[in-house]
Amino acid sequence: MIELYHCVSARSFRPLWMLEELGITYRLHVLPFPPRVHARQYLEDNPLGTVPLMVDGATRMTESAAMCQYLAASYGEGCLDVPPGDAAYGSYLNWLHMSDTTLTFPQTLVLRYTYFEPLERRQPQVAADYARWFLARLRAVDAAVQRDEFLCAGRFTAADIAVAYALQLAQHLGLDEQFSPAVAAYWQRLQARPAFLRAMQRQLRCAVEQGVDSTPSPDLRPS
């Protein structure tokens, strides 16, 4: 059985949503955020102390976008991935990689330098600059979803799940107020998917059952 180590509404939501879309049986371990501080025993499973960690037999993965690609290719039977021979294959891979390196990463700096650093180390200018950086790069998503309902291949794929987490994080940061109409409509469509709703419910239910704070990780503030 696939095991996924997860914090509520962290980047690990990507593979969680993938598992729900694919209807795969899995075990979800919900950890307090950040686990490297509040669940030190987790370092024995993942020395990085980060989420996600996904274990599938002998396969161990720690990168959320890579997990989306792996699950789609290994278990999707063609429904969520794009094969190498397809004309959209390059676009599909580009969106998967862009989702984290271009769209999510700048938002982690906004979080860090607005909320997570001690007061004397916070950098409002850094946070503001990277918020603008994210919104500028979001123009690529806007252009794609103005042309089509989804990002590539004319259908919903793992790339949409990977990019959607960047939109989800932006919502927690209040940056969704600056989404273009096309991006806002795209994000609404994605949130209406039954598997997205199941993933949201599953993480909250498991957090309660496992005695973990169910507050979304981006909304936690240092005491």
PDB file of N, CA, C and O in Angstrom, residues 130-179:
ATOM      1  N   TYR A 130       8.653  39.100  -4.010  1.00  0.00           N
ATOM      2  CA  TYR A 130       8.372  37.747  -4.492  1.00  0.00           C
ATOM      3  C   TYR A 130       6.890  37.501  -4.720  1.00  0.00           C
ATOM      4  O   TYR A 130       6.522  36.654  -5.543  1.00  0.00           O
ATOM      5  N   ALA A 131       6.031  38.222  -4.060  1.00  0.00           N
ATOM      6  CA  ALA A 131       4.606  38.162  -4.378  1.00  0.00           C
ATOM      7  C   ALA A 131       4.375  38.684  -5.799  1.00  0.00           C
ATOM      8  O   ALA A 131       3.640  38.072  -6.595  1.00  0.00           O
ATOM      9  N   ARG A 132       5.021  39.803  -6.140  1.00  0.00           N
ATOM     10  CA  ARG A 132       4.896  40.340  -7.501  1.00  0.00           C
ATOM     11  C   ARG A 132       5.517  39.383  -8.513  1.00  0.00           C
ATOM     12  O   ARG A 132       4.991  39.219  -9.628  1.00  0.00           O
ATOM     13  N   TRP A 133       6.631  38.755  -8.115  1.00  0.00           N
ATOM     14  CA  TRP A 133       7.303  37.791  -8.998  1.00  0.00           C
ATOM     15  C   TRP A 133       6.353  36.636  -9.342  1.00  0.00           C
ATOM     16  O   TRP A 133       6.222  36.249 -10.504  1.00  0.00           O
ATOM     17  N   PHE A 134       5.693  36.100  -8.322  1.00  0.00           N
ATOM     18  CA  PHE A 134       4.726  35.020  -8.547  1.00  0.00           C
ATOM     19  C   PHE A 134       3.610  35.467  -9.481  1.00  0.00           C
ATOM     20  O   PHE A 134       3.261  34.773 -10.446  1.00  0.00           O
ATOM     21  N   LEU A 135       3.022  36.620  -9.207  1.00  0.00           N
ATOM     22  CA  LEU A 135       1.891  37.090 -10.008  1.00  0.00           C
ATOM     23  C   LEU A 135       2.298  37.344 -11.454  1.00  0.00           C
ATOM     24  O   LEU A 135       1.514  37.096 -12.380  1.00  0.00           O
ATOM     25  N   ALA A 136       3.532  37.795 -11.668  1.00  0.00           N
ATOM     26  CA  ALA A 136       4.010  37.994 -13.036  1.00  0.00           C
ATOM     27  C   ALA A 136       4.127  36.667 -13.764  1.00  0.00           C
ATOM     28  O   ALA A 136       3.747  36.545 -14.945  1.00  0.00           O
ATOM     29  N   ARG A 137       4.639  35.637 -13.084  1.00  0.00           N
ATOM     30  CA  ARG A 137       4.786  34.312 -13.724  1.00  0.00           C
ATOM     31  C   ARG A 137       3.441  33.634 -13.945  1.00  0.00           C
ATOM     32  O   ARG A 137       3.299  32.771 -14.806  1.00  0.00           O
ATOM     33  N   LEU A 138       2.451  34.042 -13.182  1.00  0.00           N
ATOM     34  CA  LEU A 138       1.119  33.466 -13.328  1.00  0.00           C
ATOM     35  C   LEU A 138       0.484  33.839 -14.670  1.00  0.00           C
ATOM     36  O   LEU A 138      -0.509  33.239 -15.075  1.00  0.00           O
ATOM     37  N   ARG A 139       1.082  34.793 -15.368  1.00  0.00           N
ATOM     38  CA  ARG A 139       0.560  35.163 -16.692  1.00  0.00           C
ATOM     39  C   ARG A 139       0.591  33.985 -17.651  1.00  0.00           C
ATOM     40  O   ARG A 139      -0.217  33.902 -18.584  1.00  0.00           O
ATOM     41  N   ALA A 140       1.548  33.072 -17.450  1.00  0.00           N
ATOM     42  CA  ALA A 140       1.603  31.885 -18.317  1.00  0.00           C
ATOM     43  C   ALA A 140       0.363  31.026 -18.125  1.00  0.00           C
ATOM     44  O   ALA A 140      -0.196  30.492 -19.093  1.00  0.00           O
ATOM     45  N   VAL A 141      -0.076  30.869 -16.875  1.00  0.00           N
ATOM     46  CA  VAL A 141      -1.306  30.111 -16.601  1.00  0.00           C
ATOM     47  C   VAL A 141      -2.499  30.832 -17.220  1.00  0.00           C
ATOM     48  O   VAL A 141      -3.374  30.222 -17.841  1.00  0.00           O
ATOM     49  N   ASP A 142      -2.543  32.147 -17.052  1.00  0.00           N
ATOM     50  CA  ASP A 142      -3.639  32.935 -17.608  1.00  0.00           C
ATOM     51  C   ASP A 142      -3.744  32.729 -19.120  1.00  0.00           C
ATOM     52  O   ASP A 142      -4.843  32.492 -19.646  1.00  0.00           O
ATOM     53  N   ALA A 143      -2.616  32.791 -19.809  1.00  0.00           N
ATOM     54  CA  ALA A 143      -2.635  32.620 -21.266  1.00  0.00           C
ATOM     55  C   ALA A 143      -3.147  31.236 -21.651  1.00  0.00           C
ATOM     56  O   ALA A 143      -3.930  31.090 -22.595  1.00  0.00           O
ATOM     57  N   ALA A 144      -2.727  30.209 -20.908  1.00  0.00           N
ATOM     58  CA  ALA A 144      -3.131  28.834 -21.236  1.00  0.00           C
ATOM     59  C   ALA A 144      -4.621  28.619 -21.018  1.00  0.00           C
ATOM     60  O   ALA A 144      -5.300  28.015 -21.853  1.00  0.00           O
ATOM     61  N   VAL A 145      -5.148  29.101 -19.899  1.00  0.00           N
ATOM     62  CA  VAL A 145      -6.558  28.810 -19.585  1.00  0.00           C
ATOM     63  C   VAL A 145      -7.513  29.788 -20.256  1.00  0.00           C
ATOM     64  O   VAL A 145      -8.726  29.580 -20.218  1.00  0.00           O
ATOM     65  N   GLN A 146      -6.976  30.811 -20.886  1.00  0.00           N
ATOM     66  CA  GLN A 146      -7.824  31.611 -21.779  1.00  0.00           C
ATOM     67  C   GLN A 146      -8.095  30.860 -23.071  1.00  0.00           C
ATOM     68  O   GLN A 146      -9.147  31.028 -23.687  1.00  0.00           O
ATOM     69  N   ARG A 147      -7.144  29.999 -23.471  1.00  0.00           N
ATOM     70  CA  ARG A 147      -7.281  29.240 -24.710  1.00  0.00           C
ATOM     71  C   ARG A 147      -8.075  27.959 -24.527  1.00  0.00           C
ATOM     72  O   ARG A 147      -8.747  27.485 -25.450  1.00  0.00           O
ATOM     73  N   ASP A 148      -7.962  27.341 -23.334  1.00  0.00           N
ATOM     74  CA  ASP A 148      -8.552  26.011 -23.134  1.00  0.00           C
ATOM     75  C   ASP A 148      -8.976  25.870 -21.682  1.00  0.00           C
ATOM     76  O   ASP A 148      -8.592  26.655 -20.819  1.00  0.00           O
ATOM     77  N   GLU A 149      -9.775  24.834 -21.417  1.00  0.00           N
ATOM     78  CA  GLU A 149     -10.287  24.606 -20.063  1.00  0.00           C
ATOM     79  C   GLU A 149      -9.179  24.178 -19.113  1.00  0.00           C
ATOM     80  O   GLU A 149      -9.215  24.499 -17.920  1.00  0.00           O
ATOM     81  N   PHE A 150      -8.174  23.439 -19.634  1.00  0.00           N
ATOM     82  CA  PHE A 150      -7.066  22.944 -18.817  1.00  0.00           C
ATOM     83  C   PHE A 150      -5.736  23.356 -19.449  1.00  0.00           C
ATOM     84  O   PHE A 150      -5.704  23.966 -20.514  1.00  0.00           O
ATOM     85  N   LEU A 151      -4.624  23.015 -18.807  1.00  0.00           N
ATOM     86  CA  LEU A 151      -3.326  23.553 -19.191  1.00  0.00           C
ATOM     87  C   LEU A 151      -2.754  22.965 -20.468  1.00  0.00           C
ATOM     88  O   LEU A 151      -2.088  23.660 -21.230  1.00  0.00           O
ATOM     89  N   CYS A 152      -2.973  21.673 -20.689  1.00  0.00           N
ATOM     90  CA  CYS A 152      -2.350  21.044 -21.854  1.00  0.00           C
ATOM     91  C   CYS A 152      -3.128  19.805 -22.266  1.00  0.00           C
ATOM     92  O   CYS A 152      -3.946  19.279 -21.504  1.00  0.00           O
ATOM     93  N   ALA A 153      -2.872  19.368 -23.474  1.00  0.00           N
ATOM     94  CA  ALA A 153      -3.438  18.131 -24.022  1.00  0.00           C
ATOM     95  C   ALA A 153      -4.960  18.162 -24.163  1.00  0.00           C
ATOM     96  O   ALA A 153      -5.573  17.131 -24.443  1.00  0.00           O
ATOM     97  N   GLY A 154      -5.574  19.314 -23.946  1.00  0.00           N
ATOM     98  CA  GLY A 154      -7.017  19.437 -24.101  1.00  0.00           C
ATOM     99  C   GLY A 154      -7.835  18.700 -23.065  1.00  0.00           C
ATOM    100  O   GLY A 154      -9.021  18.436 -23.274  1.00  0.00           O
ATOM    101  N   ARG A 155      -7.194  18.367 -21.906  1.00  0.00           N
ATOM    102  CA  ARG A 155      -7.909  17.618 -20.872  1.00  0.00           C
ATOM    103  C   ARG A 155      -7.219  17.820 -19.529  1.00  0.00           C
ATOM    104  O   ARG A 155      -6.109  18.347 -19.454  1.00  0.00           O
ATOM    105  N   PHE A 156      -7.883  17.379 -18.471  1.00  0.00           N
ATOM    106  CA  PHE A 156      -7.335  17.454 -17.124  1.00  0.00           C
ATOM    107  C   PHE A 156      -6.205  16.435 -16.976  1.00  0.00           C
ATOM    108  O   PHE A 156      -6.378  15.257 -17.302  1.00  0.00           O
ATOM    109  N   THR A 157      -5.051  16.893 -16.476  1.00  0.00           N
ATOM    110  CA  THR A 157      -3.898  16.009 -16.282  1.00  0.00           C
ATOM    111  C   THR A 157      -3.253  16.288 -14.927  1.00  0.00           C
ATOM    112  O   THR A 157      -3.641  17.207 -14.204  1.00  0.00           O
ATOM    113  N   ALA A 158      -2.224  15.515 -14.629  1.00  0.00           N
ATOM    114  CA  ALA A 158      -1.457  15.732 -13.401  1.00  0.00           C
ATOM    115  C   ALA A 158      -0.855  17.131 -13.363  1.00  0.00           C
ATOM    116  O   ALA A 158      -0.611  17.681 -12.283  1.00  0.00           O
ATOM    117  N   ALA A 159      -0.612  17.721 -14.522  1.00  0.00           N
ATOM    118  CA  ALA A 159      -0.065  19.084 -14.559  1.00  0.00           C
ATOM    119  C   ALA A 159      -1.028  20.075 -13.918  1.00  0.00           C
ATOM    120  O   ALA A 159      -0.607  21.017 -13.243  1.00  0.00           O
ATOM    121  N   ASP A 160      -2.320  19.876 -14.115  1.00  0.00           N
ATOM    122  CA  ASP A 160      -3.302  20.766 -13.496  1.00  0.00           C
ATOM    123  C   ASP A 160      -3.264  20.641 -11.977  1.00  0.00           C
ATOM    124  O   ASP A 160      -3.390  21.644 -11.264  1.00  0.00           O
ATOM    125  N   ILE A 161      -3.107  19.432 -11.476  1.00  0.00           N
ATOM    126  CA  ILE A 161      -3.010  19.244 -10.025  1.00  0.00           C
ATOM    127  C   ILE A 161      -1.762  19.925  -9.479  1.00  0.00           C
ATOM    128  O   ILE A 161      -1.806  20.587  -8.435  1.00  0.00           O
ATOM    129  N   ALA A 162      -0.651  19.764 -10.169  1.00  0.00           N
ATOM    130  CA  ALA A 162       0.603  20.359  -9.696  1.00  0.00           C
ATOM    131  C   ALA A 162       0.509  21.879  -9.662  1.00  0.00           C
ATOM    132  O   ALA A 162       0.900  22.517  -8.676  1.00  0.00           O
ATOM    133  N   VAL A 163      -0.009  22.476 -10.718  1.00  0.00           N
ATOM    134  CA  VAL A 163      -0.141  23.932 -10.771  1.00  0.00           C
ATOM    135  C   VAL A 163      -1.205  24.420  -9.803  1.00  0.00           C
ATOM    136  O   VAL A 163      -1.071  25.494  -9.192  1.00  0.00           O
ATOM    137  N   ALA A 164      -2.258  23.635  -9.629  1.00  0.00           N
ATOM    138  CA  ALA A 164      -3.351  24.049  -8.740  1.00  0.00           C
ATOM    139  C   ALA A 164      -2.870  24.298  -7.322  1.00  0.00           C
ATOM    140  O   ALA A 164      -3.412  25.173  -6.632  1.00  0.00           O
ATOM    141  N   TYR A 165      -1.851  23.555  -6.860  1.00  0.00           N
ATOM    142  CA  TYR A 165      -1.402  23.806  -5.497  1.00  0.00           C
ATOM    143  C   TYR A 165      -0.829  25.214  -5.355  1.00  0.00           C
ATOM    144  O   TYR A 165      -0.988  25.857  -4.311  1.00  0.00           O
ATOM    145  N   ALA A 166      -0.179  25.719  -6.395  1.00  0.00           N
ATOM    146  CA  ALA A 166       0.316  27.098  -6.342  1.00  0.00           C
ATOM    147  C   ALA A 166      -0.837  28.081  -6.195  1.00  0.00           C
ATOM    148  O   ALA A 166      -0.726  29.090  -5.493  1.00  0.00           O
ATOM    149  N   LEU A 167      -1.967  27.783  -6.837  1.00  0.00           N
ATOM    150  CA  LEU A 167      -3.149  28.639  -6.701  1.00  0.00           C
ATOM    151  C   LEU A 167      -3.759  28.507  -5.309  1.00  0.00           C
ATOM    152  O   LEU A 167      -4.222  29.492  -4.720  1.00  0.00           O
ATOM    153  N   GLN A 168      -3.732  27.287  -4.787  1.00  0.00           N
ATOM    154  CA  GLN A 168      -4.236  27.047  -3.431  1.00  0.00           C
ATOM    155  C   GLN A 168      -3.401  27.817  -2.404  1.00  0.00           C
ATOM    156  O   GLN A 168      -3.949  28.453  -1.490  1.00  0.00           O
ATOM    157  N   LEU A 169      -2.093  27.769  -2.555  1.00  0.00           N
ATOM    158  CA  LEU A 169      -1.220  28.499  -1.641  1.00  0.00           C
ATOM    159  C   LEU A 169      -1.444  30.007  -1.770  1.00  0.00           C
ATOM    160  O   LEU A 169      -1.474  30.733  -0.760  1.00  0.00           O
ATOM    161  N   ALA A 170      -1.617  30.474  -3.000  1.00  0.00           N
ATOM    162  CA  ALA A 170      -1.887  31.895  -3.215  1.00  0.00           C
ATOM    163  C   ALA A 170      -3.164  32.332  -2.507  1.00  0.00           C
ATOM    164  O   ALA A 170      -3.243  33.446  -1.978  1.00  0.00           O
ATOM    165  N   GLN A 171      -4.136  31.442  -2.464  1.00  0.00           N
ATOM    166  CA  GLN A 171      -5.378  31.765  -1.762  1.00  0.00           C
ATOM    167  C   GLN A 171      -5.122  31.956  -0.274  1.00  0.00           C
ATOM    168  O   GLN A 171      -5.664  32.876   0.355  1.00  0.00           O
ATOM    169  N   HIS A 172      -4.294  31.103   0.312  1.00  0.00           N
ATOM    170  CA  HIS A 172      -3.960  31.243   1.734  1.00  0.00           C
ATOM    171  C   HIS A 172      -3.200  32.551   2.009  1.00  0.00           C
ATOM    172  O   HIS A 172      -3.302  33.096   3.109  1.00  0.00           O
ATOM    173  N   LEU A 173      -2.467  33.035   1.012  1.00  0.00           N
ATOM    174  CA  LEU A 173      -1.688  34.259   1.179  1.00  0.00           C
ATOM    175  C   LEU A 173      -2.465  35.519   0.795  1.00  0.00           C
ATOM    176  O   LEU A 173      -1.945  36.625   0.909  1.00  0.00           O
ATOM    177  N   GLY A 174      -3.693  35.335   0.318  1.00  0.00           N
ATOM    178  CA  GLY A 174      -4.482  36.483  -0.111  1.00  0.00           C
ATOM    179  C   GLY A 174      -4.107  36.996  -1.485  1.00  0.00           C
ATOM    180  O   GLY A 174      -4.599  38.041  -1.913  1.00  0.00           O
ATOM    181  N   LEU A 175      -3.255  36.273  -2.207  1.00  0.00           N
ATOM    182  CA  LEU A 175      -2.846  36.701  -3.536  1.00  0.00           C
ATOM    183  C   LEU A 175      -3.889  36.365  -4.595  1.00  0.00           C
ATOM    184  O   LEU A 175      -3.816  36.872  -5.719  1.00  0.00           O
ATOM    185  N   ASP A 176      -4.849  35.513  -4.259  1.00  0.00           N
ATOM    186  CA  ASP A 176      -5.895  35.158  -5.216  1.00  0.00           C
ATOM    187  C   ASP A 176      -6.762  36.356  -5.591  1.00  0.00           C
ATOM    188  O   ASP A 176      -7.426  36.346  -6.627  1.00  0.00           O
ATOM    189  N   GLU A 177      -6.756  37.379  -4.766  1.00  0.00           N
ATOM    190  CA  GLU A 177      -7.512  38.589  -5.086  1.00  0.00           C
ATOM    191  C   GLU A 177      -6.976  39.266  -6.342  1.00  0.00           C
ATOM    192  O   GLU A 177      -7.673  40.089  -6.944  1.00  0.00           O
ATOM    193  N   GLN A 178      -5.752  38.914  -6.720  1.00  0.00           N
ATOM    194  CA  GLN A 178      -5.139  39.503  -7.916  1.00  0.00           C
ATOM    195  C   GLN A 178      -5.115  38.535  -9.097  1.00  0.00           C
ATOM    196  O   GLN A 178      -4.456  38.803 -10.107  1.00  0.00           O
ATOM    197  N   PHE A 179      -5.811  37.390  -8.983  1.00  0.00           N
ATOM    198  CA  PHE A 179      -5.933  36.486 -10.124  1.00  0.00           C
ATOM    199  C   PHE A 179      -6.702  37.183 -11.246  1.00  0.00           C
ATOM    200  O   PHE A 179      -7.661  37.925 -10.995  1.00  0.00           O
TER     201      PHE A 179
END
